[in-house]
Coordinates of N, CA, C and O in Angstrom, one line a residue:
X1 N 58.4 -53.4 -42.1 CA 57.1 -53.9 -42.5 C 56.7 -53.3 -43.9 O 55.9 -54.0 -44.6
X2 N 57.1 -52.1 -44.1 CA 56.7 -51.5 -45.4 C 57.2 -52.3 -46.6 O 56.5 -52.4 -47.7
X3 N 58.4 -52.9 -46.5 CA 58.9 -53.7 -47.6 C 58.0 -55.0 -47.8 O 57.8 -55.4 -48.9
X4 N 57.5 -55.5 -46.7 CA 56.6 -56.6 -46.9 C 55.3 -56.2 -47.5 O 54.7 -57.0 -48.3
X5 N 54.8 -55.1 -47.2 CA 53.6 -54.5 -47.8 C 53.8 -54.4 -49.3 O 52.9 -54.7 -50.1
X6 N 54.9 -53.8 -49.7 CA 55.1 -53.6 -51.2 C 55.2 -54.9 -51.9 O 55.0 -54.9 -53.1
X7 N 55.5 -56.0 -51.2 CA 55.5 -57.3 -51.9 C 54.1 -58.0 -52.1 O 54.0 -59.0 -52.7
X8 N 53.1 -57.3 -51.6 CA 51.7 -57.8 -51.8 C 51.5 -59.1 -51.1 O 51.8 -59.3 -49.9
X9 N 50.9 -60.1 -51.9 CA 50.6 -61.3 -51.3 C 51.8 -62.1 -50.8 O 51.7 -62.8 -49.8
X10 N 52.9 -62.0 -51.5 CA 54.1 -62.7 -51.1 C 54.5 -62.1 -49.7 O 54.9 -62.9 -48.8
X11 N 54.5 -60.8 -49.6 CA 54.8 -60.2 -48.3 C 53.9 -60.6 -47.2 O 54.3 -60.8 -46.0
X12 N 52.6 -60.8 -47.6 CA 51.6 -61.2 -46.6 C 51.9 -62.6 -46.1 O 51.9 -62.9 -44.9
X13 N 52.3 -63.5 -47.0 CA 52.6 -64.9 -46.7 C 53.8 -64.9 -45.7 O 53.8 -65.5 -44.7
X14 N 54.9 -64.1 -46.1 CA 56.1 -64.1 -45.3 C 55.8 -63.5 -43.9 O 56.2 -64.0 -42.9
X15 N 55.1 -62.4 -43.9 CA 54.7 -61.8 -42.6 C 53.9 -62.8 -41.7 O 54.2 -62.9 -40.5
X16 N 52.9 -63.4 -42.3 CA 52.1 -64.4 -41.5 C 52.9 -65.6 -41.0 O 52.8 -66.0 -39.9
X17 N 53.8 -66.1 -41.9 CA 54.6 -67.2 -41.6 C 55.5 -66.8 -40.4 O 55.6 -67.5 -39.4
X18 N 56.3 -65.7 -40.5 CA 57.2 -65.3 -39.5 C 56.4 -65.0 -38.1 O 56.9 -65.2 -37.1
X19 N 55.2 -64.4 -38.3 CA 54.5 -64.0 -37.1 C 54.0 -65.3 -36.3 O 53.8 -65.2 -35.1
X20 N 53.9 -66.4 -37.0 CA 53.4 -67.6 -36.3 C 54.6 -68.3 -35.6 O 54.3 -69.2 -34.8
X21 N 55.8 -68.0 -35.9 CA 56.9 -68.5 -35.2 C 57.1 -67.7 -33.9 O 56.3 -66.8 -33.7
X22 N 58.1 -68.0 -33.2 CA 58.3 -67.3 -31.9 C 58.9 -65.9 -32.1 O 59.0 -65.1 -31.2
X23 N 59.2 -65.6 -33.4 CA 59.8 -64.2 -33.6 C 58.7 -63.1 -33.2 O 57.5 -63.3 -33.4
X24 N 59.2 -62.0 -32.7 CA 58.3 -61.0 -32.2 C 57.8 -60.1 -33.4 O 58.1 -59.0 -33.5
X25 N 57.0 -60.7 -34.3 CA 56.4 -60.0 -35.4 C 54.9 -60.1 -35.4 O 54.4 -61.1 -34.8
X26 N 54.3 -59.2 -36.0 CA 52.8 -59.2 -36.2 C 52.5 -59.1 -37.6 O 53.1 -58.3 -38.4
X27 N 51.5 -59.8 -38.1 CA 51.1 -59.8 -39.5 C 49.9 -58.9 -39.7 O 49.5 -58.6 -40.9
X28 N 49.3 -58.4 -38.6 CA 48.1 -57.6 -38.8 C 48.3 -56.3 -39.5 O 47.4 -55.9 -40.3
X29 N 49.4 -55.7 -39.4 CA 49.6 -54.4 -40.1 C 49.7 -54.6 -41.6 O 49.0 -53.9 -42.4
X30 N 50.4 -55.7 -42.0 CA 50.5 -56.0 -43.5 C 49.1 -56.4 -44.0 O 48.6 -55.9 -45.0
X31 N 48.4 -57.2 -43.2 CA 47.1 -57.7 -43.6 C 46.1 -56.5 -43.8 O 45.4 -56.4 -44.8
X32 N 46.1 -55.7 -42.8 CA 45.2 -54.5 -42.8 C 45.5 -53.6 -43.9 O 44.6 -53.1 -44.6
X33 N 46.7 -53.3 -44.1 CA 47.1 -52.3 -45.2 C 46.7 -52.9 -46.5 O 46.2 -52.2 -47.4
X34 N 47.0 -54.2 -46.8 CA 46.7 -54.8 -48.1 C 45.1 -54.8 -48.3 O 44.6 -54.6 -49.3
X35 N 44.4 -55.1 -47.2 CA 43.0 -55.2 -47.3 C 42.4 -53.8 -47.6 O 41.4 -53.8 -48.4
X36 N 42.9 -52.8 -47.0 CA 42.4 -51.5 -47.3 C 42.8 -50.9 -48.6 O 42.3 -49.9 -49.0
X37 N 43.8 -51.5 -49.2 CA 44.3 -51.0 -50.5 C 43.9 -51.9 -51.7 O 44.7 -51.9 -52.7
X38 N 42.8 -52.5 -51.6 CA 42.3 -53.2 -52.8 C 42.7 -54.6 -53.1 O 42.3 -55.2 -54.1
X39 N 43.4 -55.2 -52.2 CA 43.7 -56.7 -52.4 C 42.4 -57.5 -52.3 O 41.5 -57.1 -51.5
X40 N 42.4 -58.6 -53.0 CA 41.2 -59.5 -52.9 C 41.1 -60.0 -51.5 O 42.1 -60.6 -51.0
X41 N 40.0 -59.9 -50.9 CA 39.7 -60.3 -49.5 C 39.9 -61.8 -49.4 O 40.6 -62.3 -48.4
X42 N 39.4 -62.6 -50.3 CA 39.5 -64.0 -50.3 C 40.9 -64.5 -50.4 O 41.4 -65.3 -49.7
X43 N 41.6 -63.9 -51.4 CA 43.1 -64.3 -51.6 C 43.9 -63.9 -50.4 O 44.7 -64.7 -49.9
X44 N 43.6 -62.8 -49.9 CA 44.4 -62.3 -48.7 C 44.1 -63.2 -47.5 O 45.0 -63.6 -46.8
X45 N 42.9 -63.6 -47.3 CA 42.5 -64.6 -46.2 C 43.2 -65.9 -46.4 O 43.8 -66.4 -45.4
X46 N 43.2 -66.5 -47.6 CA 43.9 -67.7 -47.8 C 45.4 -67.7 -47.7 O 46.0 -68.5 -47.0
X47 N 46.0 -66.6 -48.2 CA 47.5 -66.5 -48.1 C 47.9 -66.3 -46.7 O 48.9 -66.9 -46.2
X48 N 47.2 -65.4 -46.0 CA 47.6 -65.1 -44.6 C 47.4 -66.4 -43.7 O 48.3 -66.7 -42.9
X49 N 46.3 -67.0 -43.9 CA 46.0 -68.2 -43.1 C 47.1 -69.3 -43.4 O 47.6 -70.0 -42.5
X50 N 47.4 -69.5 -44.7 CA 48.3 -70.5 -45.1 C 49.7 -70.3 -44.5 O 50.4 -71.1 -44.0
X51 N 50.2 -69.0 -44.6 CA 51.5 -68.7 -44.0 C 51.5 -68.8 -42.6 O 52.5 -69.4 -42.0
X52 N 50.4 -68.4 -41.9 CA 50.4 -68.5 -40.4 C 50.3 -70.0 -40.0 O 51.0 -70.4 -39.0
X53 N 49.6 -70.8 -40.7 CA 49.5 -72.2 -40.3 C 50.9 -72.9 -40.6 O 51.4 -73.7 -39.8
X54 N 51.5 -72.6 -41.7 CA 52.8 -73.1 -42.0 C 53.8 -72.8 -40.9 O 54.6 -73.6 -40.5
X55 N 53.8 -71.5 -40.4 CA 54.7 -71.1 -39.3 C 54.4 -72.0 -38.1 O 55.3 -72.3 -37.3
X56 N 53.1 -72.2 -37.8 CA 52.8 -73.1 -36.6 C 53.2 -74.5 -36.8 O 53.6 -75.2 -35.8
X57 N 53.3 -75.0 -38.0 CA 53.8 -76.3 -38.3 C 55.3 -76.4 -38.0 O 55.7 -77.4 -37.4
X58 N 56.0 -75.3 -38.3 CA 57.4 -75.3 -37.9 C 57.6 -75.4 -36.4 O 58.4 -76.2 -35.9
X59 N 56.7 -74.7 -35.7 CA 56.8 -74.8 -34.2 C 56.5 -76.2 -33.8 O 57.2 -76.7 -32.9
X60 N 55.5 -76.8 -34.4 CA 55.1 -78.2 -34.0 C 56.3 -79.1 -34.2 O 56.6 -80.0 -33.4
X61 N 56.9 -79.0 -35.4 CA 58.0 -79.9 -35.7 C 59.2 -79.7 -34.8 O 59.8 -80.7 -34.3
X62 N 59.5 -78.4 -34.5 CA 60.5 -78.2 -33.5 C 60.2 -78.8 -32.1 O 61.1 -79.4 -31.5
X63 N 59.0 -78.7 -31.7 CA 58.6 -79.3 -30.4 C 58.7 -80.8 -30.5 O 59.1 -81.5 -29.6
X64 N 58.2 -81.3 -31.6 CA 58.2 -82.8 -31.8 C 59.7 -83.3 -31.7 O 60.0 -84.4 -31.1
X65 N 60.6 -82.6 -32.4 CA 62.0 -83.1 -32.5 C 62.8 -82.7 -31.3 O 63.7 -83.5 -30.9
X66 N 62.6 -81.5 -30.7 CA 63.5 -81.1 -29.7 C 62.8 -80.8 -28.3 O 63.5 -80.4 -27.4
X67 N 61.5 -80.9 -28.2 CA 60.8 -80.6 -27.0 C 61.0 -79.2 -26.4 O 61.2 -78.2 -27.1
X68 N 61.1 -79.2 -25.1 CA 61.2 -77.9 -24.4 C 62.5 -77.2 -24.7 O 62.5 -75.9 -24.7
X69 N 63.5 -77.9 -25.0 CA 64.8 -77.3 -25.4 C 64.6 -76.3 -26.6 O 65.2 -75.3 -26.7
X70 N 63.7 -76.7 -27.6 CA 63.5 -75.9 -28.7 C 62.9 -74.6 -28.3 O 63.2 -73.5 -28.9
X71 N 62.0 -74.6 -27.4 CA 61.3 -73.4 -26.9 C 62.3 -72.5 -26.2 O 62.4 -71.3 -26.5
X72 N 62.9 -73.0 -25.2 CA 63.7 -72.2 -24.3 C 65.1 -71.8 -24.9 O 65.5 -70.7 -24.6
X73 N 65.7 -72.6 -25.6 CA 67.1 -72.3 -26.2 C 67.0 -71.8 -27.6 O 67.5 -70.7 -27.9
X74 N 66.4 -72.5 -28.5 CA 66.4 -72.1 -29.9 C 65.5 -70.9 -30.1 O 65.9 -69.9 -30.8
X75 N 64.3 -70.9 -29.6 CA 63.4 -69.8 -29.9 C 63.3 -68.8 -28.8 O 62.5 -67.8 -28.9
X76 N 64.0 -69.0 -27.7 CA 64.1 -68.0 -26.6 C 62.8 -67.7 -26.0 O 62.5 -66.5 -25.6
X77 N 61.9 -68.7 -25.8 CA 60.7 -68.5 -25.1 C 61.1 -68.6 -23.6 O 61.8 -69.5 -23.2
X78 N 60.6 -67.7 -22.8 CA 60.9 -67.8 -21.4 C 60.3 -69.0 -20.8 O 59.3 -69.6 -21.2
X79 N 61.0 -69.5 -19.8 CA 60.5 -70.7 -19.1 C 59.1 -70.4 -18.5 O 58.2 -71.3 -18.6
X80 N 58.8 -69.2 -18.0 CA 57.5 -68.9 -17.5 C 56.4 -69.0 -18.6 O 55.3 -69.5 -18.3
X81 N 56.7 -68.5 -19.8 CA 55.7 -68.5 -20.8 C 55.5 -70.0 -21.3 O 54.4 -70.4 -21.5
X82 N 56.6 -70.7 -21.4 CA 56.4 -72.1 -21.7 C 55.6 -72.9 -20.7 O 54.7 -73.7 -21.0
X83 N 55.8 -72.6 -19.4 CA 55.1 -73.3 -18.3 C 53.6 -72.9 -18.4 O 52.7 -73.7 -18.1
X84 N 53.3 -71.6 -18.7 CA 51.9 -71.2 -18.8 C 51.2 -71.9 -19.9 O 50.0 -72.4 -19.7
X85 N 51.9 -72.1 -21.0 CA 51.3 -72.8 -22.1 C 51.1 -74.3 -21.7 O 50.1 -74.8 -22.1
X86 N 52.1 -74.8 -21.0 CA 51.9 -76.2 -20.6 C 50.7 -76.4 -19.7 O 50.0 -77.4 -19.8
X87 N 50.6 -75.5 -18.7 CA 49.4 -75.6 -17.8 C 48.1 -75.5 -18.5 O 47.2 -76.3 -18.3
X88 N 48.0 -74.6 -19.5 CA 46.8 -74.4 -20.3 C 46.6 -75.7 -21.1 O 45.5 -76.2 -21.2
X89 N 47.6 -76.2 -21.7 CA 47.5 -77.4 -22.5 C 47.0 -78.6 -21.7 O 46.2 -79.4 -22.1
X90 N 47.6 -78.7 -20.5 CA 47.2 -79.9 -19.7 C 45.8 -79.7 -19.1 O 45.1 -80.7 -19.0
X91 N 45.4 -78.5 -18.9 CA 44.0 -78.2 -18.4 C 43.0 -78.5 -19.5 O 42.0 -79.1 -19.2
X92 N 43.2 -77.9 -20.6 CA 42.2 -77.9 -21.7 C 42.5 -79.0 -22.8 O 41.7 -79.2 -23.7
X93 N 43.7 -79.6 -22.7 CA 44.0 -80.6 -23.7 C 44.2 -80.0 -25.0 O 44.5 -78.9 -25.2
X94 N 44.1 -80.9 -26.0 CA 44.4 -80.5 -27.4 C 43.5 -79.4 -27.9 O 43.8 -78.7 -28.8
X95 N 42.3 -79.2 -27.2 CA 41.4 -78.1 -27.6 C 41.9 -76.7 -27.3 O 41.4 -75.7 -27.9
X96 N 42.9 -76.7 -26.5 CA 43.6 -75.4 -26.2 C 44.2 -74.8 -27.5 O 44.5 -73.6 -27.6
X97 N 44.4 -75.7 -28.5 CA 45.0 -75.2 -29.8 C 44.0 -74.2 -30.5 O 44.5 -73.5 -31.4
X98 N 42.8 -74.2 -30.1 CA 41.9 -73.2 -30.6 C 42.4 -71.8 -30.3 O 41.9 -70.8 -30.9
X99 N 43.3 -71.7 -29.3 CA 43.8 -70.4 -28.9 C 45.2 -70.1 -29.6 O 46.0 -69.3 -29.2
X100 N 45.5 -70.9 -30.6 CA 46.8 -70.8 -31.3 C 47.0 -69.4 -31.9 O 48.1 -68.9 -32.1
X101 N 45.9 -68.6 -32.1 CA 46.0 -67.3 -32.7 C 46.4 -66.2 -31.7 O 46.7 -65.1 -32.0
X102 N 46.2 -66.5 -30.4 CA 46.4 -65.6 -29.3 C 47.9 -65.2 -29.2 O 48.7 -66.0 -29.0
X103 N 48.2 -63.9 -29.2 CA 49.6 -63.4 -29.0 C 50.1 -64.0 -27.6 O 49.4 -64.2 -26.7
X104 N 51.4 -64.2 -27.6 CA 52.2 -64.6 -26.5 C 52.0 -66.1 -26.1 O 53.0 -66.8 -26.1
X105 N 50.8 -66.6 -26.0 CA 50.6 -68.0 -25.6 C 50.4 -68.9 -26.8 O 50.6 -70.1 -26.7
X106 N 49.9 -68.4 -27.9 CA 49.6 -69.2 -29.1 C 50.8 -70.0 -29.7 O 50.7 -71.2 -30.0
X107 N 51.9 -69.3 -29.8 CA 53.1 -69.9 -30.4 C 53.6 -71.0 -29.5 O 53.9 -72.1 -30.0
X108 N 53.8 -70.8 -28.3 CA 54.3 -71.9 -27.4 C 53.3 -73.0 -27.3 O 53.7 -74.2 -27.2
X109 N 52.0 -72.8 -27.5 CA 51.0 -73.9 -27.5 C 51.3 -74.8 -28.7 O 51.2 -76.0 -28.6
X110 N 51.6 -74.2 -29.9 CA 51.8 -75.0 -31.0 C 53.1 -75.8 -30.9 O 53.2 -76.9 -31.4
X111 N 54.1 -75.2 -30.3 CA 55.3 -75.9 -30.0 C 55.1 -77.1 -29.0 O 55.6 -78.2 -29.2
X112 N 54.3 -76.8 -28.0 CA 54.0 -77.8 -27.0 C 53.2 -78.9 -27.6 O 53.3 -80.1 -27.2
X113 N 52.3 -78.6 -28.5 CA 51.6 -79.7 -29.2 C 52.5 -80.7 -29.8 O 52.2 -81.9 -29.8
X114 N 53.6 -80.2 -30.4 CA 54.6 -81.2 -31.0 C 55.3 -81.9 -29.9 O 55.5 -83.1 -30.0
X115 N 55.7 -81.2 -28.8 CA 56.4 -81.8 -27.7 C 55.5 -83.0 -27.1 O 56.1 -84.0 -26.8
X116 N 54.2 -82.7 -27.0 CA 53.4 -83.7 -26.3 C 52.8 -84.7 -27.4 O 51.9 -85.5 -27.0
X117 N 53.3 -84.6 -28.6 CA 52.9 -85.6 -29.6 C 51.4 -85.6 -30.0 O 50.8 -86.6 -30.2
X118 N 50.8 -84.4 -30.0 CA 49.4 -84.3 -30.5 C 49.4 -84.8 -31.9 O 50.3 -84.5 -32.7
X119 N 48.3 -85.5 -32.3 CA 48.2 -86.1 -33.6 C 48.3 -84.9 -34.6 O 47.5 -83.9 -34.5
X120 N 49.1 -85.1 -35.6 CA 49.4 -84.0 -36.6 C 48.1 -83.5 -37.3 O 47.9 -82.3 -37.5
X121 N 47.3 -84.4 -37.7 CA 46.1 -84.0 -38.5 C 45.1 -83.3 -37.7 O 44.5 -82.3 -38.1
X122 N 45.0 -83.6 -36.4 CA 44.1 -82.9 -35.5 C 44.7 -81.5 -35.3 O 44.0 -80.5 -35.4
X123 N 46.0 -81.4 -35.1 CA 46.7 -80.2 -34.9 C 46.5 -79.3 -36.1 O 46.1 -78.1 -36.0
X124 N 46.7 -79.8 -37.3 CA 46.5 -79.0 -38.5 C 45.1 -78.5 -38.7 O 44.9 -77.3 -39.0
X125 N 44.1 -79.3 -38.4 CA 42.7 -78.9 -38.5 C 42.4 -77.8 -37.5 O 41.8 -76.8 -37.9
X126 N 42.7 -78.0 -36.3 CA 42.3 -77.0 -35.2 C 43.1 -75.7 -35.4 O 42.5 -74.6 -35.3
X127 N 44.4 -75.8 -35.6 CA 45.2 -74.6 -35.8 C 44.7 -73.9 -37.1 O 44.6 -72.6 -37.1
X128 N 44.4 -74.6 -38.2 CA 43.9 -74.0 -39.4 C 42.7 -73.2 -39.2 O 42.5 -72.1 -39.6
X129 N 41.7 -73.8 -38.4 CA 40.5 -73.2 -38.1 C 40.7 -71.9 -37.3 O 40.2 -70.8 -37.6
X130 N 41.6 -72.1 -36.3 CA 41.9 -71.0 -35.4 C 42.5 -69.8 -36.1 O 42.1 -68.6 -36.0
X131 N 43.5 -70.1 -36.9 CA 44.2 -69.0 -37.6 C 43.3 -68.3 -38.7 O 43.3 -67.1 -38.8
X132 N 42.6 -69.1 -39.4 CA 41.7 -68.6 -40.5 C 40.6 -67.7 -39.9 O 40.2 -66.7 -40.4
X133 N 40.1 -68.2 -38.7 CA 39.0 -67.4 -38.1 C 39.5 -66.1 -37.6 O 38.8 -65.1 -37.7
X134 N 40.7 -66.0 -37.1 CA 41.3 -64.8 -36.7 C 41.4 -63.8 -37.8 O 41.0 -62.6 -37.7
X135 N 41.9 -64.3 -38.9 CA 42.0 -63.4 -40.1 C 40.7 -63.0 -40.7 O 40.5 -61.9 -41.1
X136 N 39.7 -63.9 -40.6 CA 38.4 -63.6 -41.1 C 37.7 -62.6 -40.2 O 37.1 -61.6 -40.7
X137 N 37.9 -62.7 -38.9 CA 37.3 -61.7 -38.0 C 38.0 -60.3 -38.2 O 37.3 -59.3 -38.3
X138 N 39.3 -60.3 -38.4 CA 40.0 -59.0 -38.7 C 39.5 -58.4 -40.0 O 39.2 -57.2 -40.1
X139 N 39.3 -59.2 -41.0 CA 38.8 -58.8 -42.3 C 37.4 -58.2 -42.2 O 37.1 -57.1 -42.7
X140 N 36.6 -58.8 -41.3 CA 35.2 -58.3 -41.1 C 35.3 -57.0 -40.5 O 34.6 -56.1 -40.9
X141 N 36.1 -56.8 -39.5 CA 36.2 -55.5 -38.8 C 36.8 -54.4 -39.6 O 36.4 -53.3 -39.5
X142 N 37.7 -54.8 -40.5 CA 38.3 -53.8 -41.4 C 37.3 -53.3 -42.4 O 37.3 -52.1 -42.8
X143 N 36.5 -54.2 -42.9 CA 35.5 -53.8 -44.0 C 34.2 -53.4 -43.6 O 33.4 -53.0 -44.4
X144 N 33.9 -53.5 -42.3 CA 32.5 -53.0 -41.8 C 32.6 -51.9 -40.8 O 33.4 -51.6 -40.1

């Protein structure tokens, strides 16, 4: 993580992108460290949100192209985690994407959105709002 921090905004983008995929990474440490060390709050918010949304788009495309196979084989999501995400998605529909920022279930939800052919522009809007709101809330708590 320290090497990502030394890369500044580029490291933030990479960290946020990778954290949005099924890889077991978190971008909050990089975000918090950069925020506390003088990085522009607005630029940091935009870069982190863009990287995180782009990572979610990768999940969406994988789901769209390969379905559940992408989750369980390529990304090694457990069958149980995928099924929990599917139950949530079926219960709450496309609005469950507002939880795309939540650890463990958020990434499978974005993959499931592709699998179930959620309209891309709706996906992009809701996931963008969700991811940006998470980073904005984190920024608020860091600075206040």
